[in-house]
GROMACS .gro file of C-alpha atoms in nm:
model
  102
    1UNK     CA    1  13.418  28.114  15.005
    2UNK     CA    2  13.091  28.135  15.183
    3UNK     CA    3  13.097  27.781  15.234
    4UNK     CA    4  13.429  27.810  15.429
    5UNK     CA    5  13.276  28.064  15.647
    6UNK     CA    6  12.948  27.920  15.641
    7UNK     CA    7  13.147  27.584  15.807
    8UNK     CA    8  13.365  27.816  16.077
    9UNK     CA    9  13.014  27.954  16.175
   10UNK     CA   10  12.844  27.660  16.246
   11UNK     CA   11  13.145  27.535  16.393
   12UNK     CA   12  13.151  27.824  16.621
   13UNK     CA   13  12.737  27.784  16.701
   14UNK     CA   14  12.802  27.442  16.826
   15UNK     CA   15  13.127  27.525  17.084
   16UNK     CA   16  12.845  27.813  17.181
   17UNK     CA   17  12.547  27.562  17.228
   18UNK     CA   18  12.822  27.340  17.375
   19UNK     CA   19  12.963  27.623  17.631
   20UNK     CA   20  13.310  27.535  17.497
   21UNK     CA   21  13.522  27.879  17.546
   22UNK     CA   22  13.813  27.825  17.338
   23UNK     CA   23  13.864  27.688  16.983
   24UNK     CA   24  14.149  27.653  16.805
   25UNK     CA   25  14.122  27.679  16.399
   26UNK     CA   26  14.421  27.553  16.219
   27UNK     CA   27  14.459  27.725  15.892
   28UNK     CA   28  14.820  27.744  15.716
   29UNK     CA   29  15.118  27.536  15.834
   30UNK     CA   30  15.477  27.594  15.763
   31UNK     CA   31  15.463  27.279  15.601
   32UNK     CA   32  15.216  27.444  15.335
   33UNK     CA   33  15.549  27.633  15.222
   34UNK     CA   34  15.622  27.305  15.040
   35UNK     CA   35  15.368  27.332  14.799
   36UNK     CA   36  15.348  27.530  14.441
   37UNK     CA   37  15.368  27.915  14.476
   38UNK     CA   38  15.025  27.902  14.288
   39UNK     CA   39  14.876  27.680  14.611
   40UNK     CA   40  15.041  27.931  14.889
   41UNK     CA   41  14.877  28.238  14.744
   42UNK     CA   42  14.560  28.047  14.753
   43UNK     CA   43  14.575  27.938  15.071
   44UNK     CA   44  14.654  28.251  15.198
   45UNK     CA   45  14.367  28.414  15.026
   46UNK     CA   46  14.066  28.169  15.141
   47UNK     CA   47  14.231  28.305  15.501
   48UNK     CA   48  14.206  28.636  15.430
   49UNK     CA   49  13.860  28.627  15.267
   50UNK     CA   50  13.761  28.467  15.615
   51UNK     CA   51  13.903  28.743  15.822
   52UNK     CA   52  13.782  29.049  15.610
   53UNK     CA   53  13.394  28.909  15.535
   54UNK     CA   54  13.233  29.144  15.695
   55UNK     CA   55  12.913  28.953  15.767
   56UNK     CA   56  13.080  28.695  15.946
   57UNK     CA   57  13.257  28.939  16.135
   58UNK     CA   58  13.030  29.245  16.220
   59UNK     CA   59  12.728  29.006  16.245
   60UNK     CA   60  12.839  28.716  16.395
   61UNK     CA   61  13.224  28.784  16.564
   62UNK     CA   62  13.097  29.118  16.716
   63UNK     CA   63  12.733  28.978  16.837
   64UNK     CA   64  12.910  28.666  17.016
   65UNK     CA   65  13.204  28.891  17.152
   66UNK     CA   66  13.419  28.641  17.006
   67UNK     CA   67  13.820  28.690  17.039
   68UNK     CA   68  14.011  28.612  16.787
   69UNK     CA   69  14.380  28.540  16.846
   70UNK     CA   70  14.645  28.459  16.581
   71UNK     CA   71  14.855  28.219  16.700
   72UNK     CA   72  15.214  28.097  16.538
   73UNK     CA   73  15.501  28.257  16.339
   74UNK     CA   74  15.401  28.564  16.139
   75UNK     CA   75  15.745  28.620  16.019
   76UNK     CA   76  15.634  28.447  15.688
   77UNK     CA   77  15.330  28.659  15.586
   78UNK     CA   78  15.380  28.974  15.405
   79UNK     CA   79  15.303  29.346  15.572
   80UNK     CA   80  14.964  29.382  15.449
   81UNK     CA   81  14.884  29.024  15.591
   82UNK     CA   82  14.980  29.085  15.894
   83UNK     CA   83  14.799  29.417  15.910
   84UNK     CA   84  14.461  29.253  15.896
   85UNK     CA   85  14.576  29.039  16.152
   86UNK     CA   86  14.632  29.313  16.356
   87UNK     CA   87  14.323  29.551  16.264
   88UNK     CA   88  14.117  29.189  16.356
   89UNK     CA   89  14.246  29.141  16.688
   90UNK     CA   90  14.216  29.512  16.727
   91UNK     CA   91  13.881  29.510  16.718
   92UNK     CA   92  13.799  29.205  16.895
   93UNK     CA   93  14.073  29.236  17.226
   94UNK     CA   94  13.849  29.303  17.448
   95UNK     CA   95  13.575  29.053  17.339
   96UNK     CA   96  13.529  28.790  17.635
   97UNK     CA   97  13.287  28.584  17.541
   98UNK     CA   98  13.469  28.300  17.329
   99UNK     CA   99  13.864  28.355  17.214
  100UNK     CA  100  13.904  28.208  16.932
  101UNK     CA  101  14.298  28.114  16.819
  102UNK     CA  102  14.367  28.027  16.458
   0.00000   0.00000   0.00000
């Protein structure tokens, strides 16, 4: 897990050093619904675990004043899913710095 977040954070440092605003982070695709139930949990977790680590996002999300957007169709994800979503770009709508769309 901390590798995955570890990777988006560096990631993010370079469109930073780079001045690139906006980054797009593909994560889950409708297509994934195709694969064992077993494999959709899972991929749904490692997204999760990246949303709600709280180092990545109190130390690194809030100090950049990074955005982070939610893009496609939610319809799929379960209530408490989309919750998190919500609570996430909550807290970082007014953040200006860097949006950042998964």
């Amino acid at each position: 897990m901390n590798y995955i977040v570890c990777n988006l954070g560096r990631i993010i440092e370079i469109c930073i050093k780079l001045n690139i605003k906006i980054l797009s982070v593909f994560s889950f695709s409708l297509l994934n619904y195709n694969r064992s139930p077993e494999e959709i949990h899972f991929l749904f977790y490692l997204n999760l675990l990246v949303l709600i680590n709280e180092d990545f996002f109190f130390k690194f999300i809030k100090d950049n004043k990074i955005k982070i957007k939610i893009i496609g169709n939610l319809s799929y994800v379960n209530d408490s899913y989309r919750k998190i979503i919500y609570d996430i770009e909550e807290k970082t709508k007014n953040f200006n710095k860097y949006p950042l769309e998964r």
